[in-house]
mmCIF file of C-alpha atoms in Angstrom:
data_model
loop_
_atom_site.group_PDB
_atom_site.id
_atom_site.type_symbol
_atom_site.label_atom_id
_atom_site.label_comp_id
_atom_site.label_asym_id
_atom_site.label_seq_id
_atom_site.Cartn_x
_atom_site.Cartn_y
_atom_site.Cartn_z
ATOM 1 C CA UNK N 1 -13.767 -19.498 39.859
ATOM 2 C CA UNK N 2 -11.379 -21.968 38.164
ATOM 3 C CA UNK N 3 -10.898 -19.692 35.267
ATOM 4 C CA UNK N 4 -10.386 -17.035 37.525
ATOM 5 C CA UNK N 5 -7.563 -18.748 39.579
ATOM 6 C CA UNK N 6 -6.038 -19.824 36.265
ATOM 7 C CA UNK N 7 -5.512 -16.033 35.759
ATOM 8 C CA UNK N 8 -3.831 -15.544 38.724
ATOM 9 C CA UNK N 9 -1.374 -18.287 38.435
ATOM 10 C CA UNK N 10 -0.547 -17.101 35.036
ATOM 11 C CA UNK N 11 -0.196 -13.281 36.311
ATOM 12 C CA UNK N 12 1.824 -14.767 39.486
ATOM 13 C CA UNK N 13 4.339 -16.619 37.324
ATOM 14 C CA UNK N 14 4.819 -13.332 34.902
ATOM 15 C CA UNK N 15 5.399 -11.174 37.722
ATOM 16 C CA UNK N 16 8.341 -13.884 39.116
ATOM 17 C CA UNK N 17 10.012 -14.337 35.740
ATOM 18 C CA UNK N 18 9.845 -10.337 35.500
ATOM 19 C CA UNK N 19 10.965 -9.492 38.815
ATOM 20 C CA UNK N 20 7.765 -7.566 40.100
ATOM 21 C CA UNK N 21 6.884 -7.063 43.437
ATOM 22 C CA UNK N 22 4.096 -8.683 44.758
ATOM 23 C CA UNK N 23 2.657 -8.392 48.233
ATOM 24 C CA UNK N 24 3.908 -11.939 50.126
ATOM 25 C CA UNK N 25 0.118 -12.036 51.233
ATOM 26 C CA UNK N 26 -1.488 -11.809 47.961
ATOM 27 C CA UNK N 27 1.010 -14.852 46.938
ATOM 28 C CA UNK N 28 -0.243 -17.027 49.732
ATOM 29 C CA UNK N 29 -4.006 -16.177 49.313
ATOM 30 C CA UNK N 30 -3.464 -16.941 45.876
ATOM 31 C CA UNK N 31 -1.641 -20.199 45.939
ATOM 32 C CA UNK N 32 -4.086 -21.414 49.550
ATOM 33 C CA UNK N 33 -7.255 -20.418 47.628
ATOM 34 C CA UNK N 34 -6.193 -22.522 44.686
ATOM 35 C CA UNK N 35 -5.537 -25.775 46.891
ATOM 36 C CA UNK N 36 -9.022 -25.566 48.698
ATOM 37 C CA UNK N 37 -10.962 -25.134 45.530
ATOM 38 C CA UNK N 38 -9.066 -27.807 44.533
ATOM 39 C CA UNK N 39 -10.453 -30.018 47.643
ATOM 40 C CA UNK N 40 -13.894 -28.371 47.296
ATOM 41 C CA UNK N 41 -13.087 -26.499 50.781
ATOM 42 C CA UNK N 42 -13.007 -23.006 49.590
ATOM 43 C CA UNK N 43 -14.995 -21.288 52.163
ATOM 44 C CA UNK N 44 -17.042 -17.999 51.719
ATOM 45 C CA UNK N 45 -14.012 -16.139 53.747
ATOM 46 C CA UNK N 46 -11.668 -17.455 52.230
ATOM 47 C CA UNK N 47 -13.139 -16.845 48.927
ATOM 48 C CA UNK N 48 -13.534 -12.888 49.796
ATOM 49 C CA UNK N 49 -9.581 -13.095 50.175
ATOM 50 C CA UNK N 50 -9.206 -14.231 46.630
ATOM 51 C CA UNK N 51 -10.949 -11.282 44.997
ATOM 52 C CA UNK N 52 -9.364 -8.920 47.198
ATOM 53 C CA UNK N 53 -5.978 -10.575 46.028
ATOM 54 C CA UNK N 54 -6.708 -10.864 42.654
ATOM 55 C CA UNK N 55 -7.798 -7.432 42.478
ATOM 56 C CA UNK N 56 -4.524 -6.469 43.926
ATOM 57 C CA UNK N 57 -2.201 -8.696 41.745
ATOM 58 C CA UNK N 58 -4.208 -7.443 38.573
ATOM 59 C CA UNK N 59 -3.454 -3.360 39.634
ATOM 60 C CA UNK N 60 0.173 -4.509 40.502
ATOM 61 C CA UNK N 61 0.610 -6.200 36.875
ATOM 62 C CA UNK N 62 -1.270 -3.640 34.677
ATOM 63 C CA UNK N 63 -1.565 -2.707 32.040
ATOM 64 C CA UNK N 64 -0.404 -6.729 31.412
ATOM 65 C CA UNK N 65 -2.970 -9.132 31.596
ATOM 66 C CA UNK N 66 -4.125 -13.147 31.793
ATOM 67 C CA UNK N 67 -5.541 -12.650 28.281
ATOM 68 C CA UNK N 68 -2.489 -10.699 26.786
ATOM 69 C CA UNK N 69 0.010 -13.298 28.166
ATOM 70 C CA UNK N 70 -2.629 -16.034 26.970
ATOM 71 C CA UNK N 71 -2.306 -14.557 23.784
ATOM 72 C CA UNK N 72 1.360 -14.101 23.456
ATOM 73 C CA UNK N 73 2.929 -17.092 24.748
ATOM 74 C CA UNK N 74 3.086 -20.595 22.449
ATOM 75 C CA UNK N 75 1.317 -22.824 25.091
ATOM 76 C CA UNK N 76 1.791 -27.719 25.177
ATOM 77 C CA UNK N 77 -1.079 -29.062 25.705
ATOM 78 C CA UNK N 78 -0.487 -33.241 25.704
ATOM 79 C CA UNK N 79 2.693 -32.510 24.033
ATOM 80 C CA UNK N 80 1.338 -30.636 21.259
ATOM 81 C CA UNK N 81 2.826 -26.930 20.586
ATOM 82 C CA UNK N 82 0.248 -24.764 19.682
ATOM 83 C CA UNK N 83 1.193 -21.379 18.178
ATOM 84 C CA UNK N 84 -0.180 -18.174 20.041
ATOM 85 C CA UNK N 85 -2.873 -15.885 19.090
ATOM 86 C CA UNK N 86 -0.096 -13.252 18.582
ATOM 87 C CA UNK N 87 2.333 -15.405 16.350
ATOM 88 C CA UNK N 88 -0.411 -16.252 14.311
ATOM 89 C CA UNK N 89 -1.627 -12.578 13.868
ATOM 90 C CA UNK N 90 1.642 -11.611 12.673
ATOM 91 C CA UNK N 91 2.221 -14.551 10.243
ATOM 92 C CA UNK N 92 -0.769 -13.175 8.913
ATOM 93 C CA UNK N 93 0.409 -9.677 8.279
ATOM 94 C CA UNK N 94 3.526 -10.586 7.227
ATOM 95 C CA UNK N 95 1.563 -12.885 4.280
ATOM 96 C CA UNK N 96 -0.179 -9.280 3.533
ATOM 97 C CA UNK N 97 2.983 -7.151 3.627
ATOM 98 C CA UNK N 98 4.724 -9.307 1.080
ATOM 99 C CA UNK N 99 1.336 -10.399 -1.257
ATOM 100 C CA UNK N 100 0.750 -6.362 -1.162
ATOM 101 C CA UNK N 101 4.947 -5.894 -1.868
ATOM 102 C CA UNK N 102 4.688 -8.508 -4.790
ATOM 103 C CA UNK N 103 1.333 -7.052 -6.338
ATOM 104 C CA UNK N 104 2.680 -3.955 -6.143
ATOM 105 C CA UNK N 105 5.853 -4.668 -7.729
ATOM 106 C CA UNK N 106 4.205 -6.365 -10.289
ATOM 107 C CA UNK N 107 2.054 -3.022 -11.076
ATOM 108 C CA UNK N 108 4.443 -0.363 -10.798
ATOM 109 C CA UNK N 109 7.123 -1.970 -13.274
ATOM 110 C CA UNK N 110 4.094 -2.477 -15.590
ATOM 111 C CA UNK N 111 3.130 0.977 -15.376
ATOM 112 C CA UNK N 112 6.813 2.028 -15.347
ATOM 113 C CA UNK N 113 7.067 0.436 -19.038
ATOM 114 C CA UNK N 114 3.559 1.698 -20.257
ATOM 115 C CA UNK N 115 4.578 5.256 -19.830
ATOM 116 C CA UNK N 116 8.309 4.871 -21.013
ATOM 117 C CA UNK N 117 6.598 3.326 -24.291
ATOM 118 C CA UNK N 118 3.960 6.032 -24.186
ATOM 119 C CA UNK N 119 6.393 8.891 -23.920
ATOM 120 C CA UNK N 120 8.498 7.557 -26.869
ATOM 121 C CA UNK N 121 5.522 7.227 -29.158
ATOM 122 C CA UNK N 122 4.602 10.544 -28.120
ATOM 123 C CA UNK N 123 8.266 11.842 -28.395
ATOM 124 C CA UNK N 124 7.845 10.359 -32.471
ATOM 125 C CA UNK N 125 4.688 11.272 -33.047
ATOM 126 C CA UNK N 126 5.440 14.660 -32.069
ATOM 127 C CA UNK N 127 8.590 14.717 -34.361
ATOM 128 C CA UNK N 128 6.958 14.019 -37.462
ATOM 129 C CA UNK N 129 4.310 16.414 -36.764
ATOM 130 C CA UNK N 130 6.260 19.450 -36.226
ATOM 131 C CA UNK N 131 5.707 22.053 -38.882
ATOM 132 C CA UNK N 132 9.743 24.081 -37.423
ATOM 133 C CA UNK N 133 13.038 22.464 -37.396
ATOM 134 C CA UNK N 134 14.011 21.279 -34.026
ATOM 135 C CA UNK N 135 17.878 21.212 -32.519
ATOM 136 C CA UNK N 136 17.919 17.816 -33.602
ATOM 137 C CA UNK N 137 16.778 18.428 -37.352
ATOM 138 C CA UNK N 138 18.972 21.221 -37.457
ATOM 139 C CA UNK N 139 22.061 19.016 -36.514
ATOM 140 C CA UNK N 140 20.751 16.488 -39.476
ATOM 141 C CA UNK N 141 20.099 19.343 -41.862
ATOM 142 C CA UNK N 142 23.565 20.287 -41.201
ATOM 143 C CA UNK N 143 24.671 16.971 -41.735
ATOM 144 C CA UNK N 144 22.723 16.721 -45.296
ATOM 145 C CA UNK N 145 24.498 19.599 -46.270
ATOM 146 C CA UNK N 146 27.712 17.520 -45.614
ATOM 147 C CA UNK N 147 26.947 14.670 -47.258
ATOM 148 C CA UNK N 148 25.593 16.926 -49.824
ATOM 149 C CA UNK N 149 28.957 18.753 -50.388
ATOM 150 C CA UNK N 150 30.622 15.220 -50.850
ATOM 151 C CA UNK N 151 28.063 14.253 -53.790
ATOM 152 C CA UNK N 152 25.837 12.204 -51.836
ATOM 153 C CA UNK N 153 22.563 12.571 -52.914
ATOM 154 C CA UNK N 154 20.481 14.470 -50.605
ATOM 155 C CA UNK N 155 17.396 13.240 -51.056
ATOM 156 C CA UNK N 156 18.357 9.211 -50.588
ATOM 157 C CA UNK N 157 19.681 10.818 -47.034
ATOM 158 C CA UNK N 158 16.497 12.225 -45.642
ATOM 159 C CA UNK N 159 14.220 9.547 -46.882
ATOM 160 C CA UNK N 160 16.485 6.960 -44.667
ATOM 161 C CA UNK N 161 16.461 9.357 -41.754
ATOM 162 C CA UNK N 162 12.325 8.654 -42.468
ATOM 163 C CA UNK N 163 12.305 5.185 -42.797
ATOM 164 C CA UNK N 164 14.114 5.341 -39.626
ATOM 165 C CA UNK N 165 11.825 7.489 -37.835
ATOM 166 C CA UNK N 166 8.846 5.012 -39.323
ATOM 167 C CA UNK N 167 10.603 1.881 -38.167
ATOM 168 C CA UNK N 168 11.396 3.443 -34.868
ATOM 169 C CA UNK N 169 7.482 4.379 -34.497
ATOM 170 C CA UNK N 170 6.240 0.778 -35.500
ATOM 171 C CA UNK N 171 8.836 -0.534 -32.937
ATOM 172 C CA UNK N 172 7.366 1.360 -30.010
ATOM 173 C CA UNK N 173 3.835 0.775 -31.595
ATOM 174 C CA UNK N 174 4.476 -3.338 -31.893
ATOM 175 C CA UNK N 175 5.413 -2.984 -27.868
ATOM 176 C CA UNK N 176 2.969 -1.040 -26.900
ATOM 177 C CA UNK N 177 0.309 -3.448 -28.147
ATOM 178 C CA UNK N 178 2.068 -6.054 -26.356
ATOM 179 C CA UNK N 179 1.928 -4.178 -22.941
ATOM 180 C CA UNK N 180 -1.730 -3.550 -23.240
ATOM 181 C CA UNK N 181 -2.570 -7.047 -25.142
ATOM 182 C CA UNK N 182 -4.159 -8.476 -22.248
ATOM 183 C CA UNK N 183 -6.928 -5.935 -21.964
ATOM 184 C CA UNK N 184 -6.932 -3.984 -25.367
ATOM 185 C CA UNK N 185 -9.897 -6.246 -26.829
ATOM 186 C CA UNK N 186 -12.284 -5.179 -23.731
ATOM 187 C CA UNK N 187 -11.764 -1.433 -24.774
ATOM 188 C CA UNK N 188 -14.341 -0.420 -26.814
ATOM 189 C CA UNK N 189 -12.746 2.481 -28.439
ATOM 190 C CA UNK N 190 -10.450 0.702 -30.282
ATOM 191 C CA UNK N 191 -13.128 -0.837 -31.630
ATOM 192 C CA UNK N 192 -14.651 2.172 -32.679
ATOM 193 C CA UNK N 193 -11.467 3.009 -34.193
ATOM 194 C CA UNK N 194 -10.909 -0.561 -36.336
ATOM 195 C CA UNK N 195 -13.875 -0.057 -37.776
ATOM 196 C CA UNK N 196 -13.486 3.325 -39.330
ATOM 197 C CA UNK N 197 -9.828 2.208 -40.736
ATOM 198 C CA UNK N 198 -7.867 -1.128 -41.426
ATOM 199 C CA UNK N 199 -4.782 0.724 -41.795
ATOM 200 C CA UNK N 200 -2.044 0.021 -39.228
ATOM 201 C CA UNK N 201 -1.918 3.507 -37.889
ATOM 202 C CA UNK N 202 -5.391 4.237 -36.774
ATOM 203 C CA UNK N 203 -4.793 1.062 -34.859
ATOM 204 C CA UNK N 204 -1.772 2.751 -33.127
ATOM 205 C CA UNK N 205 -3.605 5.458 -32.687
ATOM 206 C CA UNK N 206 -6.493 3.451 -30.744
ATOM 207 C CA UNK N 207 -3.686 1.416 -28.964
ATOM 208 C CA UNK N 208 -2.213 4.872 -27.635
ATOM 209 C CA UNK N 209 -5.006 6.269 -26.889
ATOM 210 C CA UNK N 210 -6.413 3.336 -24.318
ATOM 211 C CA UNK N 211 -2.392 2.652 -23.010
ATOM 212 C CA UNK N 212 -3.012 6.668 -21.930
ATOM 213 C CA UNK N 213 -6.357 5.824 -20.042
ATOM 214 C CA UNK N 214 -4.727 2.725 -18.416
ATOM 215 C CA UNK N 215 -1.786 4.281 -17.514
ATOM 216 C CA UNK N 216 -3.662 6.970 -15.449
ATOM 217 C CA UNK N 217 -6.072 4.036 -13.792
ATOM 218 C CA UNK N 218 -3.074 2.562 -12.916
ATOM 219 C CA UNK N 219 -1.414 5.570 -11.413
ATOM 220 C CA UNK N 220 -4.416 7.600 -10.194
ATOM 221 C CA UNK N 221 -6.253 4.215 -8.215
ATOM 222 C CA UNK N 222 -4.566 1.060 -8.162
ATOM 223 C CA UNK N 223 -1.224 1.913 -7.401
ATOM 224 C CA UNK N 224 -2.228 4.361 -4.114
ATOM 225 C CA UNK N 225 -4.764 1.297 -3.473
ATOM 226 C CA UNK N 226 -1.333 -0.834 -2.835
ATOM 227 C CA UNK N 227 0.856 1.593 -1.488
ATOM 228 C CA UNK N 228 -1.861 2.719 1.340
ATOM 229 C CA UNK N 229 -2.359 -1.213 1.754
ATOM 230 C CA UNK N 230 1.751 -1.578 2.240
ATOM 231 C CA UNK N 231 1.261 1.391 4.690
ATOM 232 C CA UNK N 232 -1.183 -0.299 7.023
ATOM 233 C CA UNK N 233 0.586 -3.516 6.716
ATOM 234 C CA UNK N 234 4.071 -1.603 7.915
ATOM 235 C CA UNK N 235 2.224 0.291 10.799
ATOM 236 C CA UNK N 236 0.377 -2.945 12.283
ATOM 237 C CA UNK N 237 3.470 -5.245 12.177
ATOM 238 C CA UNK N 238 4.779 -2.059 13.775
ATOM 239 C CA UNK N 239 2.436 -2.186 16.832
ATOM 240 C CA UNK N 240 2.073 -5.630 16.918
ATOM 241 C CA UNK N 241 6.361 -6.173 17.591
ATOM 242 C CA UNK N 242 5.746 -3.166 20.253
ATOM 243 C CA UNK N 243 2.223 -4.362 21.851
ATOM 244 C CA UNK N 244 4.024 -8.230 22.359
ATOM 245 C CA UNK N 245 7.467 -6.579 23.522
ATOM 246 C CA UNK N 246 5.118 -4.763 26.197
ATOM 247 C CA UNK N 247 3.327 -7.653 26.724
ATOM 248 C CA UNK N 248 -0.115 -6.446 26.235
ATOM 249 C CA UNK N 249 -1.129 -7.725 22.927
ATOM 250 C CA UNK N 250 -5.001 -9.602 23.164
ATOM 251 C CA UNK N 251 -7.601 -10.655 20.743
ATOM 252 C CA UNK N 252 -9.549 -7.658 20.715
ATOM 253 C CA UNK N 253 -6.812 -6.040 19.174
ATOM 254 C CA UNK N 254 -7.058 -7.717 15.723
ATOM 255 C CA UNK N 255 -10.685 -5.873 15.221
ATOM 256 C CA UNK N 256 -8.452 -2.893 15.412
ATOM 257 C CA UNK N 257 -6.149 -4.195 13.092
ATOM 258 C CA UNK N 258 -8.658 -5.356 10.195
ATOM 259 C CA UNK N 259 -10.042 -1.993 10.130
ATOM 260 C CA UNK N 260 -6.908 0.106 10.101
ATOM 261 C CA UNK N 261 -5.866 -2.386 6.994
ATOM 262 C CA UNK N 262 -8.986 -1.234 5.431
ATOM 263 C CA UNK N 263 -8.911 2.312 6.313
ATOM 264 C CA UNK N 264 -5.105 2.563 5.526
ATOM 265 C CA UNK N 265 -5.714 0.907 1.979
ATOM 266 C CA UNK N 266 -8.679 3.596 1.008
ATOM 267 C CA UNK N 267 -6.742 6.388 2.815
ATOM 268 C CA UNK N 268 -3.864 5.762 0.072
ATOM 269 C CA UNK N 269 -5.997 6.628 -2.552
ATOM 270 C CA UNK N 270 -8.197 9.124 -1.414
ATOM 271 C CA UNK N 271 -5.656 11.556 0.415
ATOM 272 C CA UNK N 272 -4.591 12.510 -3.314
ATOM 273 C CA UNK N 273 -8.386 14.068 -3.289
ATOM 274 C CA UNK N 274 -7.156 16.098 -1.085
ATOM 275 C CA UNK N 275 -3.262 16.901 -1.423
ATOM 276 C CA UNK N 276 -0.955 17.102 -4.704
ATOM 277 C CA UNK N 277 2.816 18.197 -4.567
ATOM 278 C CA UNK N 278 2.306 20.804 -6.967
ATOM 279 C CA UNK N 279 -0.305 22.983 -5.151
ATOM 280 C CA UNK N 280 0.293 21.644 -1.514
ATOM 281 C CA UNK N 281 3.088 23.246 0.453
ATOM 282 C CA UNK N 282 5.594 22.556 2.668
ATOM 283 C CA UNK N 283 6.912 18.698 3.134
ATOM 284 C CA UNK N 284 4.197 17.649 1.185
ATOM 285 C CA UNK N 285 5.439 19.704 -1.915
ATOM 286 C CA UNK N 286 8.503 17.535 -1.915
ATOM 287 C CA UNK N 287 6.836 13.906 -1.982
ATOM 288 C CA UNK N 288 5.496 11.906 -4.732
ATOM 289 C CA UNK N 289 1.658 10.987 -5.095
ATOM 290 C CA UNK N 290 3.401 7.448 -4.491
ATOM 291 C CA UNK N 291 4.517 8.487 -1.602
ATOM 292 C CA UNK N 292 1.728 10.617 0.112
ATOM 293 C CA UNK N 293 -0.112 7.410 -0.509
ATOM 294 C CA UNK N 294 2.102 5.373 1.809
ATOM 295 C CA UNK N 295 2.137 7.596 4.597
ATOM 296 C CA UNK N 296 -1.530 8.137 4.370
ATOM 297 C CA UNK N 297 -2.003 4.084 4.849
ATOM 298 C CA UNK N 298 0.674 3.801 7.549
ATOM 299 C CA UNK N 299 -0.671 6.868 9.470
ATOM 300 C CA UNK N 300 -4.514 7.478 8.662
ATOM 301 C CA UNK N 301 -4.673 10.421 10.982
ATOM 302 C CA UNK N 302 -2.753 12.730 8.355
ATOM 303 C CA UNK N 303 -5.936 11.723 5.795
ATOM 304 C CA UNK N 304 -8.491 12.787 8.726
ATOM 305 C CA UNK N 305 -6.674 16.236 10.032
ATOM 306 C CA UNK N 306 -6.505 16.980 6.249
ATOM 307 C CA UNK N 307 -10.492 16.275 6.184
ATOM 308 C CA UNK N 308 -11.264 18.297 9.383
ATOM 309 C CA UNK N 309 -9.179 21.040 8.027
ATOM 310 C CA UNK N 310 -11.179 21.426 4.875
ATOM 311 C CA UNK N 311 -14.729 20.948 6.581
ATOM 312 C CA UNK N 312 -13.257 23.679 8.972
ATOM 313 C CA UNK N 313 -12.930 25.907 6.360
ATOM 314 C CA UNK N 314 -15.948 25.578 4.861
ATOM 315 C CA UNK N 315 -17.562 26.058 8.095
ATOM 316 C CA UNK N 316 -15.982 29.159 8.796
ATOM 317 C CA UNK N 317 -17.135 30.098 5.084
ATOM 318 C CA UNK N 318 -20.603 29.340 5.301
ATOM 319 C CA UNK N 319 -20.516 31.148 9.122
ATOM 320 C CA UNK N 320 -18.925 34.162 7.607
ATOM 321 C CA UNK N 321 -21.759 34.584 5.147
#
């Protein structure tokens, strides 16, 4: 009973400082039945009136509640400020939103300067492997020629446009080892590949080959992992700044929350299962896996209508047969 007339004090002073009406009756009930359970005089009568009041006042205030205001206001007890269930929830988030910005940061410049290096070895490699003259070889042909006609010898020329080419490749190749230091000894087929040469190039080779593999860990799981986690993060501090505005933030809500963090997270990875620009249509043809993987964490339900939509199909498949 004392609980329950806490309640209705706490619903009576929301509805005063918000300007809602209240039945005069219900106020008096209210405020009487709180005095004579105060002097242990609360009668069966005039405990009857209190329910029927508090029923009232609870219909009048929803879909605001005790709990929710409980939960949203910073309450003093004995001088002491204590912070609210709701503040607390969204320091919380906000830690996740900007751990989940900083990892993710962290990974995508990482992987931004693993595939720049990548693409200039490759860009080299491919160079000195190819049997026609590109644009590019042309021009310096042409240029040979020059410096041909002006008695330079020809020969000197090209061998320091190779020992250019060479430097350039050990360049990238010295960087490249340095992006991938930190895990290169756990790979095991760079192992392989020490063993069958000591030269430096075979150890390139083995360095290029794993930067390839981590590269597409990086962009095919981790990075959707953190974009669907920054997703969820957006779209609870979302709800949360609209559920205390309203007023009917409560505990049971963070269950809620926890899963859709979880669910948001996984949904950033696996909606690319289901959905790449290049054979999807429409506004998902214009978005970057990056991308897809954010709204998939901030709005889940795009991952499941894509999953009904499939197991539709194949339903109507395996009916049609």
């Amino acid at each position: 009973m004392a609980a329950s007339l806490q309640e209705a004090k706490i619903l009576l002073a929301y509805a005063a400082r918000h300007g809602d009406l209240v039945d005069e009756n219900v106020i008096k009930i209210i405020v009487t039945s709180g005095t004579l359970h105060a002097n242990a005089a609360l009668s069966d009568a005039d405990e009857t009136a209190f329910w029927i009041a508090f029923n009232a006042l609870t219909k009048a205030s929803s879909p605001v509640t005790a709990e929710s205001l409980e939960s949203i206001y910073d309450s003093n007890v004995a001088g002491i400020s204590k912070k609210s269930l709701a503040r607390k929830t969204v320091i919380l988030y906000q830690a996740f939103a900007i751990l989940t910005l900083c990892l993710l940061l962290i990974a995508q410049i990482y992987w931004l300067f693993g595939t720049k290096l990548i693409e200039d070895v490759y860009s080299v490699r491919t160079e000195q492997t190819k049997p026609q003259m590109t644009d590019q070889a042309k021009q310096q042909s042409a240029q040979t020629d020059v410096v041909v006609s002006q008695g330079t010898d020809a020969e000197s020329y090209k061998q320091s446009l190779q020992r250019q080419n060479q430097l350039t490749m050990e360049l990238r190749s010295v960087s490249l080892k340095s992006w991938c230091n930190w895990w290169l000894p756990y790979c095991d087929n760079r192992k392989v590949l020490s063993k069958q040469a000591e030269d430096s190039e075979h150890e390139n080779l083995a360095n290029f080959l794993t930067s390839k593999l981590m590269i597409e860990v990086l962009q095919i799981y981790l990075l959707p992992l953190l974009y669907g986690a920054l997703g969820s993060c957006v779209y609870i501090l979302r709800t949360l700044a609209s559920e205390i505005a309203a007023c009917t933030y409560s505990r049971t809500m963070n269950i809620g929350f926890t899963i859709r963090f979880f669910l948001g997270t996984l949904a950033g990875m696996v909606i690319a299962w289901f959905v790449t620009p290049d054979t999807s249509g429409g506004l998902f043809k214009s978005l970057s896996p990056f991308a897809l993987a954010f709204l998939a964490g901030y709005n889940v339900e795009i991952l499941f209508s894509l999953m009904d939509r499939f197991l539709m199909a194949f339903t109507n498949k395996k009916s049609g047969e």
